[in-house]
XYZ file of C-alpha atoms in Angstrom:
739
model
C 71.014 62.910 109.027
C 73.760 63.387 111.607
C 75.541 66.269 113.368
C 79.347 66.438 113.344
C 80.810 67.634 116.650
C 84.291 69.213 116.381
C 86.207 69.240 119.698
C 89.613 70.795 120.299
C 91.358 67.802 121.883
C 90.898 64.007 121.790
C 90.242 63.747 125.556
C 87.354 66.216 125.359
C 86.044 64.488 122.238
C 85.964 61.134 124.062
C 83.973 62.657 126.931
C 81.468 64.234 124.553
C 81.194 60.993 122.583
C 80.420 59.016 125.731
C 77.679 61.445 126.800
C 76.186 61.397 123.271
C 76.310 57.561 123.181
C 78.810 57.429 120.313
C 80.713 54.141 120.531
C 81.912 53.208 117.046
C 85.585 54.096 116.492
C 86.323 55.241 112.954
C 89.379 56.985 111.496
C 89.916 60.137 113.588
C 86.365 60.150 114.986
C 83.757 58.324 117.097
C 80.319 57.676 115.604
C 76.852 57.166 117.053
C 73.295 57.042 115.755
C 72.784 60.862 115.814
C 76.269 62.326 116.238
C 79.808 61.922 114.950
C 82.485 63.347 117.254
C 85.868 64.342 115.813
C 88.686 66.494 117.124
C 91.523 68.843 116.355
C 94.916 68.573 118.053
C 95.055 72.210 119.007
C 95.524 74.089 115.736
C 95.353 71.896 112.607
C 95.417 74.924 110.310
C 97.473 78.110 110.537
C 98.485 81.164 108.534
C 100.939 80.336 105.757
C 104.627 81.116 106.229
C 106.100 83.864 103.985
C 107.629 81.378 101.505
C 104.135 80.041 100.724
C 103.319 83.422 99.149
C 106.571 83.698 97.198
C 109.524 81.272 97.007
C 111.968 84.171 97.265
C 110.869 84.716 100.878
C 112.747 81.542 101.853
C 115.767 83.813 101.953
C 115.902 86.226 104.844
C 116.649 89.336 102.814
C 116.053 92.874 104.076
C 115.145 94.103 100.589
C 112.019 91.896 100.571
C 110.579 93.549 103.676
C 107.902 94.281 104.641
C 106.046 91.170 103.519
C 102.323 91.972 103.286
C 100.076 89.300 101.720
C 97.503 90.552 99.232
C 95.328 87.537 99.957
C 95.864 85.622 103.178
C 96.417 81.875 102.877
C 95.717 79.081 105.344
C 97.860 75.945 105.366
C 97.508 72.566 107.028
C 100.131 72.028 109.725
C 102.435 69.153 108.693
C 102.645 67.534 112.104
C 98.846 67.208 112.363
C 97.981 66.797 108.654
C 96.660 63.244 109.108
C 94.027 64.341 111.621
C 93.062 67.324 109.450
C 92.257 64.969 106.577
C 90.287 62.747 108.964
C 88.235 65.775 110.067
C 87.757 66.944 106.486
C 86.459 63.529 105.466
C 83.809 63.723 108.194
C 82.881 67.313 107.291
C 81.946 66.310 103.751
C 80.024 63.163 104.555
C 76.683 63.226 102.790
C 74.840 62.164 105.942
C 76.249 65.121 107.946
C 73.809 68.030 107.881
C 75.342 70.416 110.440
C 78.564 71.173 112.300
C 78.640 71.708 116.075
C 81.760 73.609 117.164
C 82.816 72.242 120.559
C 86.327 73.689 120.795
C 87.359 75.693 123.882
C 84.876 78.458 124.574
C 86.965 81.546 123.802
C 88.604 83.598 121.062
C 91.366 81.104 120.276
C 89.045 78.122 120.480
C 86.797 79.758 117.914
C 89.811 80.273 115.648
C 90.816 76.583 115.846
C 87.446 75.426 114.487
C 86.732 78.210 111.987
C 90.119 77.877 110.295
C 89.444 74.166 109.754
C 86.069 74.980 108.204
C 87.563 77.754 106.057
C 90.540 75.721 104.845
C 88.376 72.737 103.965
C 85.734 74.906 102.256
C 82.909 73.509 104.375
C 79.810 75.750 104.384
C 77.316 73.572 106.221
C 75.165 75.148 109.004
C 77.099 75.756 112.225
C 76.024 75.613 115.869
C 78.132 76.327 118.955
C 78.605 74.396 122.215
C 79.697 76.898 124.873
C 80.590 75.260 128.208
C 83.076 75.955 131.013
C 83.646 72.409 132.222
C 83.652 68.976 130.588
C 81.663 67.012 133.145
C 78.847 64.831 131.848
C 76.277 67.204 133.344
C 77.827 70.293 131.727
C 78.014 68.548 128.336
C 74.371 67.418 128.510
C 73.188 70.897 129.500
C 75.360 72.486 126.800
C 73.883 70.295 124.066
C 70.385 71.122 125.252
C 71.172 74.840 124.805
C 73.266 74.993 121.624
C 73.899 78.489 120.218
C 73.653 79.582 116.600
C 77.081 79.684 114.957
C 76.509 83.100 113.417
C 76.396 84.598 116.937
C 80.166 83.953 117.119
C 81.164 85.247 113.677
C 82.529 88.494 115.109
C 84.501 86.609 117.751
C 86.113 84.657 114.904
C 86.892 87.890 113.029
C 88.583 89.276 116.157
C 90.642 86.102 116.567
C 91.621 86.141 112.879
C 92.570 89.830 113.106
C 94.806 89.152 116.095
C 96.558 86.331 114.224
C 97.111 88.423 111.094
C 98.359 91.425 113.067
C 100.841 89.325 115.034
C 102.034 87.738 111.776
C 102.585 91.126 110.138
C 104.417 92.746 113.039
C 106.168 89.718 114.550
C 107.488 88.059 111.384
C 108.491 91.285 109.629
C 110.156 92.906 112.647
C 111.948 89.672 113.613
C 113.293 89.197 110.083
C 114.314 92.858 109.847
C 116.257 92.776 113.137
C 117.838 89.407 112.318
C 118.950 90.501 108.822
C 120.082 93.940 109.945
C 122.293 92.613 112.775
C 123.089 89.047 111.603
C 121.795 87.514 114.840
C 118.635 85.613 115.789
C 116.607 88.434 117.340
C 112.876 87.974 117.849
C 110.352 90.557 118.964
C 106.595 90.956 119.290
C 103.900 93.231 120.611
C 103.634 91.369 123.952
C 107.011 89.714 124.544
C 109.061 92.889 123.895
C 107.167 95.150 126.368
C 107.332 92.302 128.902
C 111.106 92.120 128.440
C 111.280 95.913 128.788
C 109.442 95.739 132.134
C 112.011 93.265 133.517
C 114.874 95.406 132.196
C 113.316 98.521 133.721
C 113.251 96.864 137.130
C 116.915 95.872 136.761
C 117.800 99.477 135.939
C 115.992 100.629 139.096
C 117.988 98.125 141.140
C 121.336 99.142 139.569
C 120.745 102.849 140.075
C 119.366 102.502 143.590
C 121.391 104.060 146.410
C 120.495 102.811 149.895
C 119.892 105.249 152.735
C 120.117 104.666 156.475
C 116.955 105.262 158.459
C 116.245 105.178 162.178
C 113.350 104.510 164.509
C 112.887 104.294 168.242
C 111.088 101.912 170.613
C 110.637 101.912 174.356
C 109.272 99.639 177.080
C 106.661 100.976 179.498
C 103.957 99.137 181.467
C 105.029 95.809 179.978
C 104.245 97.085 176.455
C 106.569 97.816 173.542
C 105.850 101.309 172.189
C 106.918 102.604 168.772
C 107.861 106.228 168.203
C 105.698 108.121 165.715
C 106.643 111.344 163.964
C 104.060 114.026 164.808
C 104.533 115.816 161.489
C 104.451 113.066 158.892
C 102.992 110.231 160.948
C 105.802 107.864 159.947
C 107.783 105.657 162.320
C 111.254 106.538 160.975
C 113.630 109.361 160.246
C 116.693 109.716 158.024
C 118.430 111.801 160.712
C 120.250 109.803 163.372
C 120.853 112.978 165.379
C 117.091 113.384 165.812
C 116.727 109.813 167.051
C 119.660 110.296 169.494
C 118.102 113.478 170.897
C 114.730 111.805 171.469
C 116.441 108.849 173.163
C 118.337 111.186 175.499
C 115.148 113.029 176.496
C 113.373 109.769 177.344
C 115.696 108.929 180.258
C 113.751 109.053 183.547
C 110.513 110.089 181.811
C 106.992 108.739 182.230
C 104.812 107.685 179.320
C 101.209 108.955 179.519
C 98.447 107.018 177.713
C 96.420 109.655 175.810
C 94.051 107.409 173.809
C 92.674 103.883 174.012
C 90.768 102.977 170.884
C 88.986 99.666 170.374
C 87.236 98.790 167.142
C 85.545 95.660 165.842
C 86.913 94.671 162.432
C 86.352 91.949 159.885
C 88.028 90.796 156.706
C 86.446 88.675 154.010
C 88.074 85.830 152.116
C 90.014 86.694 148.952
C 88.023 86.178 145.734
C 87.903 83.025 143.646
C 90.821 82.189 141.377
C 91.301 83.289 137.821
C 94.219 81.690 135.973
C 96.709 84.513 136.570
C 96.303 84.603 140.348
C 96.431 80.815 140.508
C 99.712 80.893 138.558
C 101.042 83.553 140.928
C 100.182 81.577 144.061
C 101.586 78.342 142.605
C 104.862 80.119 141.823
C 105.098 81.672 145.303
C 104.250 78.506 147.194
C 105.605 75.687 145.024
C 107.953 77.489 142.561
C 105.834 76.208 139.649
C 106.313 78.156 136.433
C 103.277 79.765 134.825
C 103.379 77.155 132.065
C 103.603 74.270 134.537
C 100.563 75.524 136.443
C 98.552 75.903 133.240
C 99.487 72.376 132.126
C 98.511 70.935 135.523
C 95.228 72.853 135.458
C 94.534 71.555 131.958
C 94.914 67.967 133.197
C 92.622 68.614 136.158
C 90.090 70.072 133.723
C 90.350 67.598 130.846
C 91.506 64.304 132.361
C 90.300 64.373 135.972
C 87.352 66.717 135.191
C 87.388 68.031 138.765
C 88.010 71.720 137.992
C 86.374 74.080 135.513
C 87.910 75.742 132.446
C 91.373 77.087 133.368
C 91.920 79.903 130.844
C 89.656 82.418 132.548
C 90.249 86.029 133.547
C 87.186 86.210 135.809
C 87.144 85.827 139.590
C 83.351 85.635 139.807
C 80.629 83.085 139.161
C 77.186 83.793 137.753
C 73.857 83.333 139.515
C 73.250 80.251 137.341
C 76.096 78.468 139.178
C 74.740 79.152 142.685
C 72.182 76.269 142.680
C 75.044 73.839 141.897
C 77.330 74.916 144.769
C 76.209 72.201 147.198
C 76.645 69.534 144.549
C 80.179 70.799 143.906
C 80.942 70.812 147.642
C 79.616 67.272 147.978
C 81.910 66.102 145.160
C 85.044 67.353 146.937
C 83.976 66.412 150.489
C 86.947 64.111 150.970
C 90.247 63.948 152.827
C 91.355 67.241 154.357
C 88.201 69.065 153.249
C 85.858 67.014 155.460
C 86.704 69.389 158.294
C 85.048 72.313 156.552
C 82.416 71.172 154.042
C 79.804 69.353 156.224
C 78.910 72.491 158.176
C 78.344 74.347 154.892
C 76.075 71.559 153.648
C 73.811 71.762 156.741
C 72.745 75.356 156.057
C 71.537 77.325 153.033
C 74.480 78.589 150.961
C 75.149 82.270 151.616
C 76.415 84.186 148.610
C 77.457 87.788 148.105
C 78.508 90.205 145.406
C 82.115 89.545 146.430
C 82.107 86.382 144.287
C 78.681 86.150 142.572
C 78.144 88.803 139.919
C 76.782 88.157 136.418
C 78.174 91.475 135.182
C 81.738 90.515 136.121
C 81.729 87.086 134.476
C 83.499 87.278 131.104
C 83.541 84.355 128.623
C 84.117 81.998 131.552
C 83.496 82.143 135.269
C 86.184 81.709 137.950
C 88.030 78.428 138.445
C 85.947 76.279 140.802
C 85.389 72.546 141.401
C 83.009 70.614 139.164
C 80.303 68.190 140.303
C 82.571 65.269 139.411
C 83.543 62.947 142.291
C 87.197 63.386 143.234
C 89.797 60.633 143.615
C 92.874 62.206 145.152
C 94.896 58.991 144.893
C 94.631 59.228 141.094
C 96.394 62.606 141.065
C 100.105 63.371 140.999
C 101.638 65.346 143.849
C 101.698 68.475 141.659
C 98.049 68.044 140.670
C 97.013 67.722 144.305
C 98.805 70.940 145.192
C 96.985 72.933 142.526
C 93.684 71.221 143.320
C 94.151 72.069 147.002
C 94.675 75.761 146.227
C 91.445 75.945 144.223
C 89.301 73.950 146.667
C 90.374 75.888 149.753
C 89.737 79.161 147.948
C 86.268 77.927 146.887
C 85.381 76.789 150.416
C 86.737 79.959 152.034
C 84.472 82.358 150.092
C 81.473 80.463 151.491
C 82.685 80.893 155.083
C 81.901 83.958 157.235
C 84.335 86.824 157.702
C 87.377 86.703 159.957
C 86.433 88.898 162.943
C 88.726 90.514 165.477
C 88.945 93.437 167.864
C 91.718 95.911 167.110
C 93.101 97.889 170.032
C 95.240 100.955 169.321
C 97.014 102.819 172.099
C 98.502 106.294 171.818
C 100.801 107.864 174.394
C 103.220 110.722 174.941
C 106.589 110.980 176.631
C 109.163 113.777 176.455
C 106.786 115.644 174.089
C 106.995 112.783 171.586
C 104.222 110.460 170.374
C 104.239 106.668 170.756
C 101.823 103.964 169.630
C 101.129 100.286 170.321
C 98.529 97.912 168.948
C 96.994 94.550 169.688
C 94.511 92.199 168.081
C 92.082 89.799 169.709
C 90.474 87.210 167.417
C 86.710 86.899 167.896
C 85.897 84.448 165.089
C 88.360 82.633 162.807
C 85.813 82.531 159.956
C 87.320 81.743 156.568
C 90.886 81.671 157.933
C 90.088 78.342 159.605
C 90.035 76.795 156.119
C 93.712 77.627 155.707
C 94.791 76.480 159.157
C 98.495 77.378 159.318
C 98.827 78.983 155.877
C 97.386 82.227 154.556
C 96.333 82.746 150.934
C 97.457 85.651 148.806
C 95.001 88.502 148.921
C 94.503 88.207 152.684
C 95.226 91.193 154.890
C 98.370 89.569 156.310
C 99.915 88.534 153.001
C 102.485 91.204 152.142
C 104.498 91.040 148.911
C 106.176 94.421 149.347
C 107.281 94.413 152.969
C 110.682 95.912 152.119
C 110.678 99.712 152.125
C 111.661 101.385 148.863
C 112.949 104.959 148.745
C 110.995 106.205 151.764
C 111.254 104.603 155.218
C 107.897 105.973 156.379
C 106.404 102.567 157.173
C 109.607 100.563 157.524
C 109.016 99.865 161.233
C 105.431 98.684 161.189
C 103.376 98.313 164.324
C 103.341 94.674 165.351
C 100.290 93.353 167.156
C 101.060 92.237 170.692
C 99.144 90.979 173.697
C 97.958 94.083 175.559
C 96.835 94.343 179.201
C 93.679 96.278 180.102
C 94.724 99.938 180.137
C 92.726 103.089 180.745
C 93.288 106.493 179.239
C 95.350 108.751 181.532
C 97.472 105.921 182.938
C 101.176 106.732 183.235
C 104.101 104.280 183.193
C 107.812 104.889 183.729
C 109.947 104.251 180.652
C 112.040 101.229 181.653
C 114.002 100.724 178.486
C 114.499 102.562 175.178
C 116.594 101.998 172.083
C 117.184 103.058 168.492
C 116.249 100.783 165.595
C 118.212 100.993 162.352
C 117.725 99.868 158.761
C 118.584 100.631 155.158
C 116.174 101.383 152.345
C 116.085 98.583 149.790
C 115.540 98.540 146.040
C 112.454 96.873 144.602
C 112.699 93.088 144.417
C 113.629 91.388 141.163
C 110.792 89.844 139.246
C 109.786 86.244 139.763
C 107.330 84.543 137.409
C 104.583 85.302 139.949
C 105.286 89.031 140.120
C 105.907 89.218 136.355
C 102.454 87.731 135.711
C 101.019 90.421 137.970
C 102.937 93.108 136.062
C 101.669 91.751 132.721
C 98.113 91.740 134.020
C 98.377 95.261 135.467
C 101.130 97.070 133.525
C 99.745 100.590 133.989
C 102.433 101.604 136.490
C 105.119 100.564 133.992
C 103.833 102.917 131.304
C 105.860 106.007 130.480
C 102.947 108.044 129.216
C 100.820 110.057 131.621
C 97.943 110.027 129.154
C 95.006 109.014 131.341
C 93.006 107.738 128.379
C 95.806 105.363 127.346
C 96.274 104.187 130.938
C 92.558 103.564 131.326
C 92.478 101.661 128.027
C 95.303 99.372 129.103
C 93.610 98.721 132.436
C 90.283 97.889 130.807
C 91.721 95.578 128.143
C 93.425 93.217 130.591
C 97.088 94.185 130.281
C 99.804 92.492 128.242
C 98.641 89.341 126.507
C 95.689 87.310 127.689
C 95.192 84.983 130.600
C 95.710 82.098 128.151
C 98.929 83.351 126.495
C 101.047 84.902 129.280
C 102.664 81.616 130.293
C 103.705 80.973 126.682
C 105.144 84.500 126.375
C 107.370 83.945 129.427
C 108.466 80.564 128.063
C 109.325 82.200 124.728
C 111.544 84.757 126.486
C 113.434 81.861 128.090
C 113.618 79.871 124.851
C 114.963 82.897 122.937
C 117.627 83.386 125.656
C 116.378 86.904 126.362
C 115.892 86.180 130.063
C 117.334 83.632 132.467
C 116.498 82.421 135.950
C 118.758 82.440 139.009
C 116.992 80.783 141.899
C 113.431 82.031 141.500
C 114.455 85.464 140.178
C 114.421 86.583 136.544
C 117.336 88.393 134.878
C 117.637 89.966 131.435
C 120.532 88.474 129.448
C 123.052 90.485 127.451
C 121.150 89.452 124.337
C 117.933 90.769 125.861
C 119.473 94.124 126.774
C 120.940 94.558 123.294
C 117.636 93.629 121.674
C 115.841 96.345 123.656
C 118.404 98.877 122.451
C 117.730 97.889 118.829
C 113.933 97.498 118.819
C 111.850 100.542 117.797
C 110.592 102.395 120.881
C 106.924 101.945 120.059
C 107.236 98.157 120.108
C 108.597 98.219 123.676
C 105.597 100.007 125.158
C 102.588 98.323 126.797
C 100.342 100.952 125.204
C 100.566 99.190 121.831
C 98.949 96.008 123.161
C 96.267 98.042 124.910
C 95.328 99.721 121.645
C 95.211 96.394 119.817
C 93.108 94.622 122.430
C 90.615 97.468 122.536
C 90.201 97.343 118.766
C 89.919 93.539 118.793
C 87.203 93.816 121.433
C 85.393 96.263 119.141
C 85.645 93.758 116.268
C 84.249 91.001 118.517
C 81.440 93.345 119.507
C 80.675 94.277 115.910
C 81.526 97.979 116.172
C 84.763 97.842 114.120
C 85.558 96.314 110.728
C 88.305 93.715 110.422
C 89.599 95.199 107.135
C 90.076 98.649 108.663
C 92.090 97.213 111.563
C 94.368 95.140 109.272
C 94.948 98.206 107.058
C 96.156 100.131 110.131
C 98.506 97.273 111.087
C 99.953 97.143 107.564
C 100.833 100.844 107.729
C 102.284 100.402 111.202
C 104.436 97.467 109.977
C 105.833 99.544 107.097
C 106.880 102.213 109.588
C 108.578 99.657 111.843
C 110.631 98.152 109.010
C 111.694 101.578 107.794
C 112.894 102.478 111.292
C 114.872 99.227 111.677
C 116.485 99.588 108.235
C 117.758 103.104 108.977
C 118.827 102.532 112.602
C 122.461 103.044 113.551
C 122.578 100.437 116.367
C 124.821 97.360 116.291
C 124.627 93.899 117.876
C 127.677 92.154 119.344
C 127.938 88.549 120.539
C 129.611 88.802 123.944
C 129.116 85.133 124.824
C 131.276 83.508 122.136
C 133.228 80.431 123.200
C 136.209 78.701 121.624
C 134.124 75.566 121.019
C 133.542 74.953 117.315
C 130.137 73.888 115.992
C 130.347 70.217 114.836
C 128.106 71.037 111.854
C 129.425 74.276 110.388
C 132.671 74.892 112.294
C 131.747 78.371 113.577
C 132.332 79.359 117.182
C 129.418 78.564 119.474
C 127.611 80.780 121.973
C 127.273 79.974 125.673
C 123.684 80.570 126.824
C 121.628 79.862 129.920
C 118.277 78.210 129.313
C 115.510 78.033 131.887
C 116.840 74.848 133.496
C 120.019 74.187 131.541
C 123.252 75.645 130.168
C 123.739 75.207 126.435
C 126.122 75.804 123.555
C 124.305 77.252 120.541
C 125.738 77.834 117.071
C 125.995 81.525 116.259
C 124.795 80.832 112.701
C 121.000 81.012 112.863
C 120.687 78.928 109.690
C 122.756 76.102 111.181
C 120.683 75.982 114.388
C 122.866 73.404 116.183
C 122.577 73.386 119.974
C 123.997 71.161 122.669
C 123.128 70.881 126.374
C 126.261 70.942 128.507
C 124.613 71.085 131.952
C 121.109 70.877 133.339
C 119.490 71.303 136.719
C 118.446 67.871 137.975
C 116.029 66.728 140.680
C 118.862 64.912 142.452
C 119.617 66.387 145.871
C 123.075 66.976 147.293
C 123.748 64.603 150.239
C 125.451 67.476 152.112
C 123.221 70.551 151.718
C 120.151 68.909 150.063
C 119.990 71.472 147.245
C 119.276 70.387 143.663
C 122.480 69.506 141.833
C 123.521 70.341 138.290
C 124.342 67.460 135.921
C 127.359 68.451 133.817
C 128.471 66.562 130.713
C 132.203 66.340 130.014
C 132.920 63.993 127.126
C 131.177 60.683 127.743
C 131.077 61.126 131.529
C 128.335 63.022 133.388
C 128.946 64.483 136.839
C 126.642 65.949 139.498
C 127.934 69.259 140.873
C 126.434 71.233 143.767
C 126.925 74.903 144.627
C 128.342 73.839 148.005
C 131.258 72.169 146.183
C 130.101 68.559 146.314
C 130.821 66.478 143.169
C 129.814 62.950 142.236
C 130.004 61.041 138.956
C 126.685 59.817 137.562
C 127.818 56.188 137.704
C 128.766 56.546 141.371
C 125.511 58.354 142.094
C 123.460 55.509 140.572
C 125.407 52.907 142.508
C 124.915 54.799 145.781
C 121.191 55.288 145.179
C 120.737 51.636 144.284
C 122.469 50.652 147.486
C 120.174 52.995 149.427
C 117.137 51.362 147.789
C 116.093 54.381 145.765
C 114.934 54.496 142.187
C 111.654 52.668 142.750
C 108.918 54.234 140.612
C 105.293 54.843 141.610
C 104.257 52.156 139.158
C 106.592 49.663 140.849
C 105.033 50.510 144.219
C 101.485 50.121 142.879
C 102.266 46.746 141.284
C 103.917 45.552 144.491
C 100.921 46.617 146.598
C 98.503 44.843 144.245
C 100.595 41.702 144.455
C 100.723 41.880 148.251
C 96.974 42.371 148.420
C 96.363 39.249 146.369
C 98.843 37.176 148.334
C 97.407 38.352 151.664
C 94.019 36.774 150.930
C 93.588 33.197 152.170
C 91.561 32.010 149.171
C 90.606 28.630 150.662
C 89.296 30.269 153.814
C 87.566 32.985 151.772
C 85.903 30.379 149.554
C 84.639 28.518 152.606
C 83.165 31.667 154.108
C 81.511 32.729 150.861
C 78.849 30.017 151.214
C 77.766 31.018 154.732
C 74.563 33.052 155.033
C 74.196 35.310 158.064
C 70.476 36.005 158.670
């Protein structure tokens, strides 16, 4: 008898098949003497659409809402139906005695496999492969320690509950809003609170009123001193008169050093990456979207096999990983990392609770390198950037602390206090790994340098080179002046800061209920580490937000939607409550049926509120362009990287791209140009005013010798290599023996 292994993706299935010595290709699977390996293509099975329960639900009619299935149905997804039938055929083979679930180790991965088993009606014994990387070693070890399938039944129930709850709330509320206001308006328990957070920040910015603030610095003894308020300890004041008076009193005065304080300090490397922080850093450094980073990580995990499972919310590794650290370091001891890894390999690996903690490892440990040998030349430029972030972070936690001596001077002049500070590096430690760049999470990486509301710390002490000074020394004040600034509103969200807000949304909650705030904090915020990128993409795709530069803005459609959506659906607290209950289901302390019953009642309340609301929706982006399909006026919308015309009739669905941001650079200012379509002709347009027709652009680039692809370069180099070899001479030398 044989075991059928069900993987989530073909690439993972091929790796497993190779390790298990399966070599025979059959329809939708690979067979060996003991195992048959097959695969899903993500989800092959999903919850049925409303019309599957009743044909009348094909019509979007308010009177049919809410739609609550009496018995939930699973359907095969049309686009992957062929592979589903391939999998089903293998499931019911008479020589298959057990199923080994090898989908991604997590809640959604469990759902992918269990829905296939449920839809097909397969009830054969189930075992579970639970691994965090797809290297040969990890696969072999995983198969030697297979888990019993029943141990993951509750995880499946939690995943199924989440899917049903999102179906009930998302589909019903979206249909209700769309029917009520005759516009395509979508909402959900995660995307709507996320939209509300962005809108809340915009409201703060609009209502913000800047204030002038003032500080004072002086020169004495070759040192720049900063005034410090004796009462509040801040370095600024809102009152210019106060600053002027202090400046006047300083003329001709001496500054007396009252305290010289030296202290040895150290800072440790920031923790290992989880997916969210990696997405944040990639957005800050390379302007990658959250979705782009996840896709790149997935390739590094599945195709290159050089990094571990990406969809993790843990920044720690377990003690079981520690013995493999040197092997992982050896695998990535190439290129730029040869400067740092050899010295780690010479000594025993030093670990600490800062990154090794079994209690803080969730379903998966932090993102770290695998034991697979790395070939950087096989990676794209984008893949190398993400790989570099992860490797440097991994190396840095193994390095000693950054050590320095902090000197703080305090002085008085004209009955006012002044301070100065300096830093002397004693040991570069982990910062040497980053050379000229600092990672997020380090003590010098400041995301909120702009003051907001209060200028208390607006003029921060800057470290300077300090001479040796003793307490009691006095210096004449040689120069003094007033510094001036304005308070600034909080910065607009970028994808990086929005991910952070979704992960830690407590400060965006309206309620002061400590229990609710604690719940939200403990359940991981809005969405999961695996779904946040998709939520942001959905907000773009629904034209609820748009991007200008790297900043996010709520569209008119988004603002109107928030005015129409029931209040409860806009609050982060709702997701916190759901995730806590889903965790209870996964842990076995809550029943799935009880949770779904609660969601059904909640859905009925939502629909009732939408039906009786007095709000109205107005298209304020109508154009005079007629839809070529239905003749109605089209809407002008901004996509993530393009401007489009979209038919206002949701049933028509016609859309047309009129301009998109290209990768072509302006020859004048070198910014990315927009490619605009007017009739049959396409034209590049830059914000600096430069314009160039596409045909002219291609001709110019061809003349400059551009347009050569990487593949062209590789083929050329191979050809040159072959031609460079003198085969006759090489053949003659091949027979010579050098003893």
